CSV table of C-alpha atoms in Angstrom, one decimal:
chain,number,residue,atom,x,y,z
A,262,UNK,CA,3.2,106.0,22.0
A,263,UNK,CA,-0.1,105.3,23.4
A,264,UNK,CA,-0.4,104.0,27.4
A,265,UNK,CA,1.6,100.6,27.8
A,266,UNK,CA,2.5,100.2,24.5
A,267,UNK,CA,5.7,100.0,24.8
A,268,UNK,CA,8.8,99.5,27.0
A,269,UNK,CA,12.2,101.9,28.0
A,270,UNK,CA,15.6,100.4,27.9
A,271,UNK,CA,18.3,102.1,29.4
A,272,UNK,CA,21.5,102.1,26.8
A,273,UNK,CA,20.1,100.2,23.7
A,274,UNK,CA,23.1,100.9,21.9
A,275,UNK,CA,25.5,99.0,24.3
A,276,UNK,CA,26.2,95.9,25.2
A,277,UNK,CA,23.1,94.0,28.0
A,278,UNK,CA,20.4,97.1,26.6
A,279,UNK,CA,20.9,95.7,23.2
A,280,UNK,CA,20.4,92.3,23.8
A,281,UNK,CA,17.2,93.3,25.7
A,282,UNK,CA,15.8,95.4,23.0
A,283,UNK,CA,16.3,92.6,20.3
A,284,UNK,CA,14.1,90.4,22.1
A,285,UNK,CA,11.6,93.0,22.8
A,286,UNK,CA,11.1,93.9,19.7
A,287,UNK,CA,11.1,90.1,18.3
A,288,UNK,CA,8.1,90.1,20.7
A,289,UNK,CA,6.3,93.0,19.0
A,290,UNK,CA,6.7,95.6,21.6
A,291,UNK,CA,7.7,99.2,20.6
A,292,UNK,CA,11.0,100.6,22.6
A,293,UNK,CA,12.2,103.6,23.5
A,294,UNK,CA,16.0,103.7,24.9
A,295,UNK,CA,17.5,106.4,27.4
A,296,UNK,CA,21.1,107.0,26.3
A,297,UNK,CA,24.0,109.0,27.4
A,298,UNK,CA,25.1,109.4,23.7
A,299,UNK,CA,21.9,110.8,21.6
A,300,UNK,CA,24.0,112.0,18.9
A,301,UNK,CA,25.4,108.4,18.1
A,302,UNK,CA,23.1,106.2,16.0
A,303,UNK,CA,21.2,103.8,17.3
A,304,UNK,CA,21.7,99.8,16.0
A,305,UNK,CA,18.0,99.6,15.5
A,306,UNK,CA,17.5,101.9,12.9
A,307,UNK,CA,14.3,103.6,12.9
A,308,UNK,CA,12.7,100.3,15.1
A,309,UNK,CA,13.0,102.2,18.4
A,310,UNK,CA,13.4,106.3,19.4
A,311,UNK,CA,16.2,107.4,21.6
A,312,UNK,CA,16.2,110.1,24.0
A,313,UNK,CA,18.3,111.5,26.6
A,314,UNK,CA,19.0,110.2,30.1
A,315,UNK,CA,18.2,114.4,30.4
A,316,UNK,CA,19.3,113.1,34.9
A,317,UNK,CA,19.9,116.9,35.2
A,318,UNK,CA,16.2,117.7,33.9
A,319,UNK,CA,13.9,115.3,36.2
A,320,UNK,CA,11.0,116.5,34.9
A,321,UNK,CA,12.2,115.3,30.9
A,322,UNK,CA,13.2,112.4,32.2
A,323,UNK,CA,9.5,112.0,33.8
A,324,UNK,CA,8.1,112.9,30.4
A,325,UNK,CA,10.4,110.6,28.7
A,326,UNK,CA,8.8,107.6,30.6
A,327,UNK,CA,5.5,108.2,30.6
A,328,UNK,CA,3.3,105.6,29.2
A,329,UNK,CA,5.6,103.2,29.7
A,330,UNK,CA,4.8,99.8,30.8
A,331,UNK,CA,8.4,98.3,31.8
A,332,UNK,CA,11.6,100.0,32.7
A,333,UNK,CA,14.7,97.6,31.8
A,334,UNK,CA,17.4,99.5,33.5
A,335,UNK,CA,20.9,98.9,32.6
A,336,UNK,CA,22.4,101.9,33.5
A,337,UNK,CA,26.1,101.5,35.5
A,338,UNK,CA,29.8,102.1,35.3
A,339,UNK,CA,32.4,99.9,35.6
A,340,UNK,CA,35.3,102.5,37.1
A,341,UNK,CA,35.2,106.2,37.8
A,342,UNK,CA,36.3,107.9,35.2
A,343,UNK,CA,36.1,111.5,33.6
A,344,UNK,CA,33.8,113.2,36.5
A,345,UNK,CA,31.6,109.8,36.8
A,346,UNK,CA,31.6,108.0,39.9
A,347,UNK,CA,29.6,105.5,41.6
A,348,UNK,CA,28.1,107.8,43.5
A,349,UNK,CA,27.1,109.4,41.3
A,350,UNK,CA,25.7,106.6,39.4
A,351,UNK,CA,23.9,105.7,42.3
A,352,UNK,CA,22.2,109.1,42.4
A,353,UNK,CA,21.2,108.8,39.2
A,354,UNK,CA,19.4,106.2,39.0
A,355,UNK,CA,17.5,107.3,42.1
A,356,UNK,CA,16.9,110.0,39.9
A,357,UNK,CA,15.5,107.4,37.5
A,358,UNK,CA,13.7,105.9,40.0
A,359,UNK,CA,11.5,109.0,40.9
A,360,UNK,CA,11.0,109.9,37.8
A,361,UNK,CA,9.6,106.3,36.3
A,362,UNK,CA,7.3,106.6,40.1
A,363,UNK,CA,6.3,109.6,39.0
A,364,UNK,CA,5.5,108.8,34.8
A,365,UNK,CA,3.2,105.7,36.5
A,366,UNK,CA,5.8,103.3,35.0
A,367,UNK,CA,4.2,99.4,35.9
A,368,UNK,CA,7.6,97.8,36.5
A,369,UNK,CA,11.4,98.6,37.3
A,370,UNK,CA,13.1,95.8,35.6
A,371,UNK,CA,17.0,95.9,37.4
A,372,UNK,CA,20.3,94.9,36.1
A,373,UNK,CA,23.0,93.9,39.0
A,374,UNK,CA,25.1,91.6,39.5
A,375,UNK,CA,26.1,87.8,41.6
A,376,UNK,CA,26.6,88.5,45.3
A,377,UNK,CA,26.1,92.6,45.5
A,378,UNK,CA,26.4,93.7,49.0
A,379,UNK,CA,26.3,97.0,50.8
A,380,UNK,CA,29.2,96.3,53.2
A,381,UNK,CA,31.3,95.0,50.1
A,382,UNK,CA,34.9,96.6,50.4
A,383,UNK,CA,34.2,96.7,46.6
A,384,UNK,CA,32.6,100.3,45.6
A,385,UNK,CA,31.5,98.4,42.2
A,386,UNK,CA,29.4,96.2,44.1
A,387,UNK,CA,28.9,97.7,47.0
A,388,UNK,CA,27.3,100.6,44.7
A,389,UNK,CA,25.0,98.1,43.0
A,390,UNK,CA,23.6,96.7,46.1
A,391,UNK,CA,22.7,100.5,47.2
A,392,UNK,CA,20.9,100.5,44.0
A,393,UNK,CA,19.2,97.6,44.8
A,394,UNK,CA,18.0,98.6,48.3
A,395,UNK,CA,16.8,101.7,46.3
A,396,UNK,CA,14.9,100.0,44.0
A,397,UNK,CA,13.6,97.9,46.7
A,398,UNK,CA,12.3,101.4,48.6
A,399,UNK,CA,10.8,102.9,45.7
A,400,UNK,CA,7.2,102.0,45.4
A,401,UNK,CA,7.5,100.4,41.8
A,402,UNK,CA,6.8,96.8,41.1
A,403,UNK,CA,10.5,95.6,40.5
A,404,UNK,CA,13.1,92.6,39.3
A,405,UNK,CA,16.5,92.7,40.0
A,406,UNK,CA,18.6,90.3,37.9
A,407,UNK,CA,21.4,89.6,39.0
A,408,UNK,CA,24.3,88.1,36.5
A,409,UNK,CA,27.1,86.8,36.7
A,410,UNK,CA,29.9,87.1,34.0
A,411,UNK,CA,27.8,88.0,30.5
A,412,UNK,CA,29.4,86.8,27.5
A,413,UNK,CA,28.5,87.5,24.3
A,414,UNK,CA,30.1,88.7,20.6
A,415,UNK,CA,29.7,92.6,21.9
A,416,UNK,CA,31.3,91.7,25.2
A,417,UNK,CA,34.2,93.8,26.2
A,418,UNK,CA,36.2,91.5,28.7
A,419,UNK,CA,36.4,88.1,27.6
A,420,UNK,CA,37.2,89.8,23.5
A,421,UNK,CA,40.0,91.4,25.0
A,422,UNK,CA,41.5,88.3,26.7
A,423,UNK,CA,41.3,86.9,23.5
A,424,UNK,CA,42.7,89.7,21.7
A,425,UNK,CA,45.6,89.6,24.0
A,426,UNK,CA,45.7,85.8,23.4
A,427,UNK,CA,46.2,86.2,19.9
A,428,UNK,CA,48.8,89.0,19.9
A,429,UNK,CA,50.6,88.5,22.9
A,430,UNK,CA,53.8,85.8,23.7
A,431,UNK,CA,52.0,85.0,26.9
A,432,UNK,CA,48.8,86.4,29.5
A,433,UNK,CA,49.1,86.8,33.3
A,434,UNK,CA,46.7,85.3,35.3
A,435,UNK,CA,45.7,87.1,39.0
A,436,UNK,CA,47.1,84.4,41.0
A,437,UNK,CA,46.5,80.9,40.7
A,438,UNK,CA,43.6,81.3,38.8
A,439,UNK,CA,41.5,78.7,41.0
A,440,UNK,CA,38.5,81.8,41.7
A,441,UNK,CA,35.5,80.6,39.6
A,442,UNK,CA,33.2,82.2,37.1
A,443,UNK,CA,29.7,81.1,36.2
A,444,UNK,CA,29.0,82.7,32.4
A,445,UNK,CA,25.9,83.7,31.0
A,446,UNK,CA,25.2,84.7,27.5
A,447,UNK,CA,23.5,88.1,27.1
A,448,UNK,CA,20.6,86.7,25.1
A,449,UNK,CA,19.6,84.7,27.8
A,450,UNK,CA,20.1,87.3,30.0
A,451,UNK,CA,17.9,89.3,27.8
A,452,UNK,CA,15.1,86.6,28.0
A,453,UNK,CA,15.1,86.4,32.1
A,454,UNK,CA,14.7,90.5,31.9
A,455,UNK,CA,11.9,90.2,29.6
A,456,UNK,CA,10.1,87.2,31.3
A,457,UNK,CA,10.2,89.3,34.8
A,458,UNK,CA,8.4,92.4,33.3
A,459,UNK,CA,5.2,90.5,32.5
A,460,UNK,CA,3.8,90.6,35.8
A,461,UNK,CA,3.8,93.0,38.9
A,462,UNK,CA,5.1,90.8,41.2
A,463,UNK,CA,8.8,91.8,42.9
A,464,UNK,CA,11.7,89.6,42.6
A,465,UNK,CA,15.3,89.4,43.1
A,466,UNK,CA,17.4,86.5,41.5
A,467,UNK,CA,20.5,85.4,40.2
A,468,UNK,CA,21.0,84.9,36.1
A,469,UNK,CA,23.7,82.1,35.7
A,470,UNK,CA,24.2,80.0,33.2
A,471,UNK,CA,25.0,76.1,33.5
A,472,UNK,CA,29.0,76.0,33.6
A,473,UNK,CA,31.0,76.7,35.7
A,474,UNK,CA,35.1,77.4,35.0
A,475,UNK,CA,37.9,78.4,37.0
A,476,UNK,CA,39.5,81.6,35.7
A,477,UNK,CA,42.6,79.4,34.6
A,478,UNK,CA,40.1,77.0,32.4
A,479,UNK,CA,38.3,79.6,31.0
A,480,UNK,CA,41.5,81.7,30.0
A,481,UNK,CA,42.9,77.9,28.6
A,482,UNK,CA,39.7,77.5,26.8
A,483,UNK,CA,40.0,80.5,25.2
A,484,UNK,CA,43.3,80.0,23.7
A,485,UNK,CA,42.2,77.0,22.3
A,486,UNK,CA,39.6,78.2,20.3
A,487,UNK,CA,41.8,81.0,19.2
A,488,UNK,CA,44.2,79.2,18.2
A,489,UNK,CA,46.7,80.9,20.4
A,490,UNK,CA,50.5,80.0,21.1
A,491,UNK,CA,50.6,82.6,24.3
A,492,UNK,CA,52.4,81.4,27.5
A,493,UNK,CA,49.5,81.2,30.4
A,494,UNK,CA,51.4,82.6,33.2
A,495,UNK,CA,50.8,82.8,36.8
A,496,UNK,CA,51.7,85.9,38.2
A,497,UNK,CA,51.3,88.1,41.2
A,498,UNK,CA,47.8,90.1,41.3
A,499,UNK,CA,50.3,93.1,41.3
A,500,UNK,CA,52.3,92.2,38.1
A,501,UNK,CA,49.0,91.2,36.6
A,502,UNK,CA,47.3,95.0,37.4
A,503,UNK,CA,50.8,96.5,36.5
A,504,UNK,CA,50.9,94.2,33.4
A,505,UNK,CA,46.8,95.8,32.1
A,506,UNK,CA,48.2,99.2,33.0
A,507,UNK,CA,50.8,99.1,30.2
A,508,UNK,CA,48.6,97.7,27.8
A,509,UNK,CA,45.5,99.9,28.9
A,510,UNK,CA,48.5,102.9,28.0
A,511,UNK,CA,49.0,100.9,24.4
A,512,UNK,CA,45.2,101.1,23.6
A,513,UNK,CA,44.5,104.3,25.2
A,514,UNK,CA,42.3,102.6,27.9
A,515,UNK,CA,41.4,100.9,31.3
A,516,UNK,CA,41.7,97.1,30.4
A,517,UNK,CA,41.6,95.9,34.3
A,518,UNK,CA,41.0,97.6,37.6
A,519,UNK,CA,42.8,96.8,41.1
A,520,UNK,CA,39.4,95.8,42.3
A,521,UNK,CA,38.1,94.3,39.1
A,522,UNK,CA,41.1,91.4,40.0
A,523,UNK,CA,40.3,91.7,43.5
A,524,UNK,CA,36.5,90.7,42.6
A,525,UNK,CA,37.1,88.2,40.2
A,526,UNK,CA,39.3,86.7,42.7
A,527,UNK,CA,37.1,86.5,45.6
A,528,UNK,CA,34.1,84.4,43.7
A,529,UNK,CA,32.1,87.0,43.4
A,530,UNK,CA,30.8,86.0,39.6
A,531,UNK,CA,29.4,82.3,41.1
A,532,UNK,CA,26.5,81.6,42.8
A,533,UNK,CA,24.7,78.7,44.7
A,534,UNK,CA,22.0,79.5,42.9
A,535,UNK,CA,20.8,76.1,40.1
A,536,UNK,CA,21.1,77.8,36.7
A,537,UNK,CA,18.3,79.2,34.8
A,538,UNK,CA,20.2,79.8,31.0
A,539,UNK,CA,20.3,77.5,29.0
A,540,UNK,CA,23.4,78.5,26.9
A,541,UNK,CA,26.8,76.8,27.5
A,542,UNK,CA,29.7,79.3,27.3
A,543,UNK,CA,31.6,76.1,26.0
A,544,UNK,CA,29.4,75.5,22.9
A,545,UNK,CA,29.0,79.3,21.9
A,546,UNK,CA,32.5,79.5,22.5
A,547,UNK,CA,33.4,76.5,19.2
A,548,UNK,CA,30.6,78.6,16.9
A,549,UNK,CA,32.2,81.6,17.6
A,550,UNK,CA,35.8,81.8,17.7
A,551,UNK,CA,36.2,83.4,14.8
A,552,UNK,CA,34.3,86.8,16.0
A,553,UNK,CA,36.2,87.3,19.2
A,554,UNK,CA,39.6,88.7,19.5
A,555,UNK,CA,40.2,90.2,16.1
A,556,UNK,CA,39.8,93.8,17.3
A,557,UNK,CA,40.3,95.4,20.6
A,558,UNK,CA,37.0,96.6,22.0
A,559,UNK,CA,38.0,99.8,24.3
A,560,UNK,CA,35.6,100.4,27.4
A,561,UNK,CA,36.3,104.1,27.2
A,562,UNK,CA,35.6,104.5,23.4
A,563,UNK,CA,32.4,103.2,24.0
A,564,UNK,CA,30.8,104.7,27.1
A,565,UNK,CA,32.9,107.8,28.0
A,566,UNK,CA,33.9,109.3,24.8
């Protein structure tokens, strides 16, 4: 691909590296995508070429980027899990960083997340703000985005509440359910990415959308548009965890973490910040009912097996 022609996202077969690819390529660039799973097809067809993150072989990785004029990075875990921690996530995508330095890459295009800290108790966003100060070393041109809860059709948490909505006699809530979430969809998400990598100024800012819900709303709302006749119960954050450990054994997976609930209940997926997507989680939610909830979407089918 000749010089600056086109752009590198990180995971274009997932969920936020999809969403960024679709509206690359509706504005004409060319993509290439680093993935962890080269064997699996891509959604894109022949559109884009994948190659292999290749961590373990800096100098491929180098190669791989070359040319390149952005960098949309998407590239995280959301637990430990089969030798993957997020240490070592964070050492990768140092790796990454060298390498993009290295292949002359114009701009390092970050995805985070709302209120990342380095003294965070949590290591899921305590590990994102060590990327960030990372990214913030290198000597790239960067733009961290940072979102809050991403909902789309592809999304993994809020389809599995409503799975459980419309399968289960009744959902446990963390708490009382009064913690507050501020969603964005992913294409909008997708848009804010893309605007940031047209010039080579650095940035960090939030990506929120323009509602604003507490947990027990948003679960409520959900139901509704399922149609579901589940019990919204109140629970202890204990019973809740315990509660996502017997169904994570059902589905073979991790539904909910410890600190996941421990995260969502300190506010950690709201900001101060005024909104900058346009797209109300209410509305998408009455035009797309129908597409969320019908099948389990497991978080370990699609990034760890």
């Amino acid at each position: 691909m000749p010089e600056n022609d086109f752009d590198v996202v990180t995971g274009a077969s997932g969920y936020t590296g999809r969403y960024i690819t679709r509206a690359l390529l509706a504005r004409g660039r060319r993509v290439r995508t680093l993935t962890g799973h080269p064997a699996r097809g891509v959604p894109f067809g022949d559109l884009i070429e994948a190659v292999p993150f290749d961590f373990d072989r800096p100098g491929d990785l180098k190669r791989s980027l070359e040319g390149a004029r952005a960098l949309f990075n998407t590239y995280w875990i959301r637990f430990p899990h089969g030798g993957q921690t997020f240490d070592t996530a964070v050492a990768n995508t140092r790796i990454m960083l060298d390498a993009a330095t290295a292949a002359g890459v114009r701009k390092f295009v970050h995805i985070s997340v709302t209120n990342a800290t380095e003294s965070s108790p949590l290591p899921y966003f305590r590990g994102k703000a060590m990327v960030e100060a990372a990214v913030k070393e290198s000597a790239l041109s960067y733009a961290i985005i940072r979102p809050a809860l991403i909902f789309g059709v592809e999304d993994i948490l809020l389809n599995n509440i409503a799975w459980l909505l419309r399968r289960f006699p009744f959902f446990a809530i963390p708490g009382r359910g009064d913690y507050r979430v501020q969603p964005i969809f992913a294409a909008d998400l997708a848009e804010i990415a893309v605007n940031a990598a047209r010039d080579d100024q650095s940035a960090t800012l939030d990506a929120v959308g323009p509602e604003i819900f507490t947990f027990d709303e948003l679960v409520r709302m959900l139901a509704s548009a399922v149609g579901s006749n589940s019990r919204i119960v109140r629970v202890d954050p204990r019973v809740a965890v315990a509660f996502a450990r017997i169904v994570g054994w059902l589905v073979r997976d991790i539904t909910l973490t410890r600190d996941e609930t421990r995260g969502l209940m300190s506010n950690l997926l709201v900001t101060d910040s005024p909104p900058n997507a346009a797209t109300r989680f209410s509305e998408w939610l009455r035009t797309n009912a129908d597409k969320i909830g019908i099948a389990y979407a497991s978080e370990l089918a699609r990034h760890f097996r």
